[in-house]
Coordinates of C-alpha atoms in Angstrom, one line a residue:
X246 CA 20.9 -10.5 -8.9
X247 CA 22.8 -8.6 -5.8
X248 CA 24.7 -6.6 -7.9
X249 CA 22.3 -5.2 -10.4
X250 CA 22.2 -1.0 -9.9
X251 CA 19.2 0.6 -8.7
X252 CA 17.5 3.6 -7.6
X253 CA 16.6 2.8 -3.9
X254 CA 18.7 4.6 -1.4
X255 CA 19.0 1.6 2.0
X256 CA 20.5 2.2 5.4
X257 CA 20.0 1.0 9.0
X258 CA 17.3 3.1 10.8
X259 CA 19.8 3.9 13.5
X260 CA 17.1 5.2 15.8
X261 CA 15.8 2.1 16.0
X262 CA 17.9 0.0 16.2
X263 CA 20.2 -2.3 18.8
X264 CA 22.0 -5.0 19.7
X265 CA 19.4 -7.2 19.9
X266 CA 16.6 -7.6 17.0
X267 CA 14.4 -5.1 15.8
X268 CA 11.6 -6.0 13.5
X269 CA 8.3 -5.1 12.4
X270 CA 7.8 -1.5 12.3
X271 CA 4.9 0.7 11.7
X272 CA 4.3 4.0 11.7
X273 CA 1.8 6.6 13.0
X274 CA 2.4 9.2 9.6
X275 CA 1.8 12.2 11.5
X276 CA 2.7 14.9 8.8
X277 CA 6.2 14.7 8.8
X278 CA 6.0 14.5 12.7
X279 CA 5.9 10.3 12.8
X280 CA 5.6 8.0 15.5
X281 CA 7.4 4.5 14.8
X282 CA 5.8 1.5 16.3
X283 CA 8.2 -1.7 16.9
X284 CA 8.8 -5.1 18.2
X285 CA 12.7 -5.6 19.8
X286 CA 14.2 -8.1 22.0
X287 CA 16.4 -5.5 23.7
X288 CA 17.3 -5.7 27.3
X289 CA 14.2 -3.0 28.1
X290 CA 12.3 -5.9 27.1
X291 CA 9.9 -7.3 30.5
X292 CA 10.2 -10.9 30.0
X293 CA 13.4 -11.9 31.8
X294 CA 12.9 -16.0 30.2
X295 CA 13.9 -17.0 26.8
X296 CA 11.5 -17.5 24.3
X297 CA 11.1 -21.4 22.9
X298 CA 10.4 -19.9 19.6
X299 CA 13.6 -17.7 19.0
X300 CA 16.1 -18.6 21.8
X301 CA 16.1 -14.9 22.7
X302 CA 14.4 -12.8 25.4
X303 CA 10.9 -12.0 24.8
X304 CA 9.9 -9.4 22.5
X305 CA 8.5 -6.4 23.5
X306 CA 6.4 -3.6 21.7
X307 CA 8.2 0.3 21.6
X308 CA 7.9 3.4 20.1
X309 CA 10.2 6.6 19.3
X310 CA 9.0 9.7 17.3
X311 CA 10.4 12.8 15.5
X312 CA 9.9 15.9 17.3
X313 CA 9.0 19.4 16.2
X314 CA 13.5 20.1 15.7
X315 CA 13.6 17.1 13.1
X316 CA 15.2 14.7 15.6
X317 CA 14.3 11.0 17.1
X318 CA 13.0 11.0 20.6
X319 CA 14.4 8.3 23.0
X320 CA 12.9 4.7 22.4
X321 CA 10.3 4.1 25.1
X322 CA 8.6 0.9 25.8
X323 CA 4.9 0.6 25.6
X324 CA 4.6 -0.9 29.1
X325 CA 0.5 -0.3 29.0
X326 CA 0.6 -3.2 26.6
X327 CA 3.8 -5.1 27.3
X328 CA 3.2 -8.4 29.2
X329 CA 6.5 -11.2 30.0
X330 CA 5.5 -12.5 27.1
X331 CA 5.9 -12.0 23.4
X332 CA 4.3 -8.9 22.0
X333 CA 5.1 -7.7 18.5
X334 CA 4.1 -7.0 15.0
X335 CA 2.4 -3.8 15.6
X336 CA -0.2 -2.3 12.9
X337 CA -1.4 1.3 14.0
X338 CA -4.9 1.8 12.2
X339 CA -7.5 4.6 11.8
X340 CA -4.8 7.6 12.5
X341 CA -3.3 6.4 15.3
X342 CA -6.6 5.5 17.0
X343 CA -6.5 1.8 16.7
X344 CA -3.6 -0.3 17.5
X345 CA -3.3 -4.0 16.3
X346 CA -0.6 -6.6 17.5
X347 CA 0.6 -10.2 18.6
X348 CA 0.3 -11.1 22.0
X349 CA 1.6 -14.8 23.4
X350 CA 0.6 -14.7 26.8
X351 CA 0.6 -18.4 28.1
X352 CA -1.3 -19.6 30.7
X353 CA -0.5 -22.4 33.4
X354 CA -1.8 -25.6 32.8
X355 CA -3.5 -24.4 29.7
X356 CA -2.5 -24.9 25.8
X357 CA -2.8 -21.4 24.6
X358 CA -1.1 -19.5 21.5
X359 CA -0.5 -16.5 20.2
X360 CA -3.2 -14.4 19.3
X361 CA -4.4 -10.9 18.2
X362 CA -5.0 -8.1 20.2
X363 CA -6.8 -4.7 19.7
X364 CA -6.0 -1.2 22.1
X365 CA -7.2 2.0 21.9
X366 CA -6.2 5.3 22.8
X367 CA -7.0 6.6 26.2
X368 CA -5.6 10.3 26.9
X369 CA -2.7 9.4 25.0
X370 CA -1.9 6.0 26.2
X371 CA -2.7 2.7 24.5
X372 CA -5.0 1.1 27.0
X373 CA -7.8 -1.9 27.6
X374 CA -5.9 -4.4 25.2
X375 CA -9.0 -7.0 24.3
X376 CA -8.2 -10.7 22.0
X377 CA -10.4 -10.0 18.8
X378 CA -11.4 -13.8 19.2
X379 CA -10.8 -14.3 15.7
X380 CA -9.7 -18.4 16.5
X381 CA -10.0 -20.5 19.7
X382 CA -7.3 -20.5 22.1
X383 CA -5.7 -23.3 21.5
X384 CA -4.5 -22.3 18.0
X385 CA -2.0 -19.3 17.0
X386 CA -2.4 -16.3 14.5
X387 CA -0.3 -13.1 14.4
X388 CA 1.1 -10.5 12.1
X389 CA -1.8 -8.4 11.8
X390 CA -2.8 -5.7 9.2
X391 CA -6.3 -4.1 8.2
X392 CA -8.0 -2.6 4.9
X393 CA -7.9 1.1 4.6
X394 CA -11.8 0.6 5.6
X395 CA -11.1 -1.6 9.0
X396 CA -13.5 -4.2 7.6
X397 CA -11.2 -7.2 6.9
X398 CA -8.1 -8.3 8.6
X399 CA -5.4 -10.0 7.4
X400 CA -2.9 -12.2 9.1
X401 CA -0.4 -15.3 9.4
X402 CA -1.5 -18.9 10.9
X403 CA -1.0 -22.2 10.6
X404 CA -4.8 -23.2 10.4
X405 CA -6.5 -26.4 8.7
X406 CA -6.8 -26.3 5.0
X407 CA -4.2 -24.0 4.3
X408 CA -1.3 -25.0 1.6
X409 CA 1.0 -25.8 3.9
X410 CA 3.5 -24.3 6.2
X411 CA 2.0 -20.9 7.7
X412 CA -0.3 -19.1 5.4
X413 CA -2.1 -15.9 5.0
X414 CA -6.1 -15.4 5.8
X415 CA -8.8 -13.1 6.7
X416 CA -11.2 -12.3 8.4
X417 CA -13.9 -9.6 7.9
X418 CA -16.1 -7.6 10.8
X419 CA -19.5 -8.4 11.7
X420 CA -20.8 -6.2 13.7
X421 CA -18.9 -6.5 17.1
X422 CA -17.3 -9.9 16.0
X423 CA -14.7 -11.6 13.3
X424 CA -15.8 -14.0 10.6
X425 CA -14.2 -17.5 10.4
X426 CA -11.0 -17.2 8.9
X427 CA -10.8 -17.7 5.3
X428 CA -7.6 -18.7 3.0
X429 CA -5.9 -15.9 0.3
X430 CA -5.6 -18.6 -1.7
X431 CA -2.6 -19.6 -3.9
X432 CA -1.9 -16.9 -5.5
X433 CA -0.1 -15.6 -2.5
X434 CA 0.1 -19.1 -0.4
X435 CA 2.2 -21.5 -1.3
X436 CA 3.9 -24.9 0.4
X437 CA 6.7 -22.8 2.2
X438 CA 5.5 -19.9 4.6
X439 CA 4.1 -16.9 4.2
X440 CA 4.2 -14.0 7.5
X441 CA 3.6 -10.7 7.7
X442 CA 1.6 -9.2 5.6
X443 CA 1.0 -5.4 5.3
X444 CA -1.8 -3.9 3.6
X445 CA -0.9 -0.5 2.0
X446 CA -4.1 0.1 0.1
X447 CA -7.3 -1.9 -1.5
X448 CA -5.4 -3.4 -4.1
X449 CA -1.4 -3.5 -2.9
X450 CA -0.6 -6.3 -0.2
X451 CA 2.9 -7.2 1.2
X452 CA 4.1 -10.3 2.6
X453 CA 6.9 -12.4 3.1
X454 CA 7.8 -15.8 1.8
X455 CA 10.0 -18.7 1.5
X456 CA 8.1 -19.7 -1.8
X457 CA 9.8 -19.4 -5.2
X458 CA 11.4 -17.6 -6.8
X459 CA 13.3 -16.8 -3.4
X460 CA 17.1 -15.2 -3.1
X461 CA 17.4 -17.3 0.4
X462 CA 15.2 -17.3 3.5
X463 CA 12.0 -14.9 3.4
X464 CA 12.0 -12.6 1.0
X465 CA 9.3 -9.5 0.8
X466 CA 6.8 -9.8 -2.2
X467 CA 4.4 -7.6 -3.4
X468 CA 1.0 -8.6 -4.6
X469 CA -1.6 -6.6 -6.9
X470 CA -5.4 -7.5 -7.0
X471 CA -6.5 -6.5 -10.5
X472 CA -10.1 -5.1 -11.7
X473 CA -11.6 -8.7 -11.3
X474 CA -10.5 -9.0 -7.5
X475 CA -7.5 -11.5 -8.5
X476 CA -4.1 -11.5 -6.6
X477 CA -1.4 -11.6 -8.5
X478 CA 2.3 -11.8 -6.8
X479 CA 5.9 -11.1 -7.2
X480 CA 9.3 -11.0 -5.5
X481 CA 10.4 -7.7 -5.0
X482 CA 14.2 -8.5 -5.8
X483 CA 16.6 -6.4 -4.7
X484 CA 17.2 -4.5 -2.3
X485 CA 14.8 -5.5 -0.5
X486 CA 15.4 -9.5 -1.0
X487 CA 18.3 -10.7 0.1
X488 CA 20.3 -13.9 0.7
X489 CA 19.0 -13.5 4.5
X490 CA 15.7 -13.3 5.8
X491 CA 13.5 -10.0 4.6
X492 CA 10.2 -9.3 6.0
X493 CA 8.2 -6.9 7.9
X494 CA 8.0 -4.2 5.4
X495 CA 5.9 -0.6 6.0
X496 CA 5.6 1.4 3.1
X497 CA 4.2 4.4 3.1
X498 CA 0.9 5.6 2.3
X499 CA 1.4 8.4 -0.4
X500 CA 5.3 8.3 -1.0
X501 CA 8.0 6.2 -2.2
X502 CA 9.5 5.3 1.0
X503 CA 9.5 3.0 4.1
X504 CA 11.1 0.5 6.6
X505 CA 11.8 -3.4 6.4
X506 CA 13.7 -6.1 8.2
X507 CA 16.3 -7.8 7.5
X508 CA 18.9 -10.4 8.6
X509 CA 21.2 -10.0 5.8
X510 CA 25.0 -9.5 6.0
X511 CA 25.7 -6.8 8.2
X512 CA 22.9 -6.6 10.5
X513 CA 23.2 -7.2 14.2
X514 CA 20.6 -9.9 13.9
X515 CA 17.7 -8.3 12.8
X516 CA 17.5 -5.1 12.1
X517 CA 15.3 -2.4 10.7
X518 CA 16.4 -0.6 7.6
X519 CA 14.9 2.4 5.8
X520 CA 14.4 2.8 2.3
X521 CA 13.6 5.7 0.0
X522 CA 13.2 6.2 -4.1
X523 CA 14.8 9.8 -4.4
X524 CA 13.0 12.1 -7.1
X525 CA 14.5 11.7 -10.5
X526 CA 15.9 15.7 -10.6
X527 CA 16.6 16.7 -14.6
X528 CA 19.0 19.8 -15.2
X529 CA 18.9 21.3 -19.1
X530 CA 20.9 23.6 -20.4
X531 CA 21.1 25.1 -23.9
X532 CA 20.5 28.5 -26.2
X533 CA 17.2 29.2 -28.1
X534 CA 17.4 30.5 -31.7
X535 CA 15.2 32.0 -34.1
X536 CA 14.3 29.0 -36.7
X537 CA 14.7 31.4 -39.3
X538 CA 17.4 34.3 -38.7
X539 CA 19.5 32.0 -36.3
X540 CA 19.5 35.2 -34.2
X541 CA 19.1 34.5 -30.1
X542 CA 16.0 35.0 -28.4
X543 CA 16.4 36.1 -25.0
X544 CA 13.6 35.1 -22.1
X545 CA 12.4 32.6 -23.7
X546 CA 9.7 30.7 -22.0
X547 CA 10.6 26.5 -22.5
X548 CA 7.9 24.4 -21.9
X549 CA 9.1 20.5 -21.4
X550 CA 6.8 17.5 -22.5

């Protein structure tokens, strides 16, 4: 299944990545000028404890973007929003206006999890970071991602009456508030988990899983809600499966390219890779001749169908 040939170019998104993991990536699409959001343990990162979840130091949000020459701009962390505790799976929404993510900020004394959080853009700066308030405290969501029209989110939890493990729900906007969370139901949820979800239009959903089929760990699926509103899911094999754990995917809005993570054999834990479907490039090459005398015809206009 490793081994079968395909058309996607993959490599490591070097300017993101470093010793330490890197995961989650979104992007402000700029026009051609983009700013890549991220989530990365590396030593910039605030927290100086270790994180009961991972083992590793606490993840912080960061950003790098392509400048005017073509080239990557030092990574710099987002310290407006960065807390010593985990921040991470950033979704940038409404043109780089909105800016979703996970925040774990634990209070003393007080049985608090992870929850989402919104900012917005003050004179360039993401500032007044506010919990949406989509579940009580004492429970944990994350991985956020939004329809095109900001009206639903969509995200990973653990909640009662899922199918078991973490699953994926939404919620939709009323007004100034979030609905109760409701299930995707099982044609994306299964018994194993299902994280990070990214919404790339009305009807195309990504996610990861541990559900079958799987080529080991998480793999990134791909789900399609046909004409009657129905999900329907798949594994999106190779490359972007692997034997490792897959997840995290951003895939452009309007071209066939993107990042993901991955754990899989050669990564320095986890780390972000890019991937791109080159266009299929045709080159014909021949004589035209009269049907009838044989004789050549010279500037011929061809006209391929």
């Amino acid at each position: 299944q490793t081994k079968k040939p395909t058309r996607w170019v993959i490599e490591k998104a070097k300017h993101l990545n470093s010793k330490a993991n890197d995961f989650c990536p979104s992007i402000d699409e700029k026009d051609g000028f983009d700013h890549v959001y991220f989530s990365s343990t590396r030593e910039e990162s605030k927290g100086k404890k270790l994180s009961g979840i991972t083992g590793t130091k606490f993840s912080d949000l960061f950003v790098t973007k392509l400048d005017r020459h073509g080239k990557w701009e030092d990574v710099t962390a987002l310290d407006s929003l960065n807390t010593r505790f985990d921040e991470g799976s950033p979704c940038i929404f409404d043109q780089g206006r909105k800016f979703y993510y996970t925040s774990c900020i634990a209070e003393k004394g007080k049985n608090t999890g992870c929850q989402i959080y919104e900012a917005q853009k003050v004179e360039g700066e993401w500032m007044n970071p506010a919990n949406l308030g989509i579940v009580s405290d004492s429970l944990s969501i994350g991985h956020p991602t939004v329809s095109p029209d900001g009206s639903i989110i969509y995200f990973s939890a653990r909640l009662d009456g899922g199918y078991g493990g973490a699953d994926l729900w939404y919620s939709e906007k009323a007004g100034a508030e979030w609905t109760k969370p409701k299930n995707m139901g099982p044609a994306i949820n299964s018994a194993g988990d299902e994280l990070f979800p990214y919404m790339r239009n009305d009807t195309t959903l990504f996610y990861s899983s541990t559900k079958h089929p799987t080529m080991g760990g998480l793999d990134i699926f791909v789900a399609y809600k046909d004409e009657n509103e129905r999900w329907h899911s798949q594994n999106m094999g190779y490359p972007f499966s692997s034997n490792g754990n897959d997840f995290g995917i951003y895939y452009y809005k309007n071209e066939n390219k993107g990042y993901f993570t991955s754990d899989r054999k050669g990564s320095k834990g986890e780390d972000i890779y890019f991937f791109e479907m080159p266009p299929l490039e045709f080159k014909l090459k021949g004589t035209v001749h009269d049907a009838d005398t044989k004789a050549l015809i010279d500037s011929s206009l061809i006209t391929l169908y």
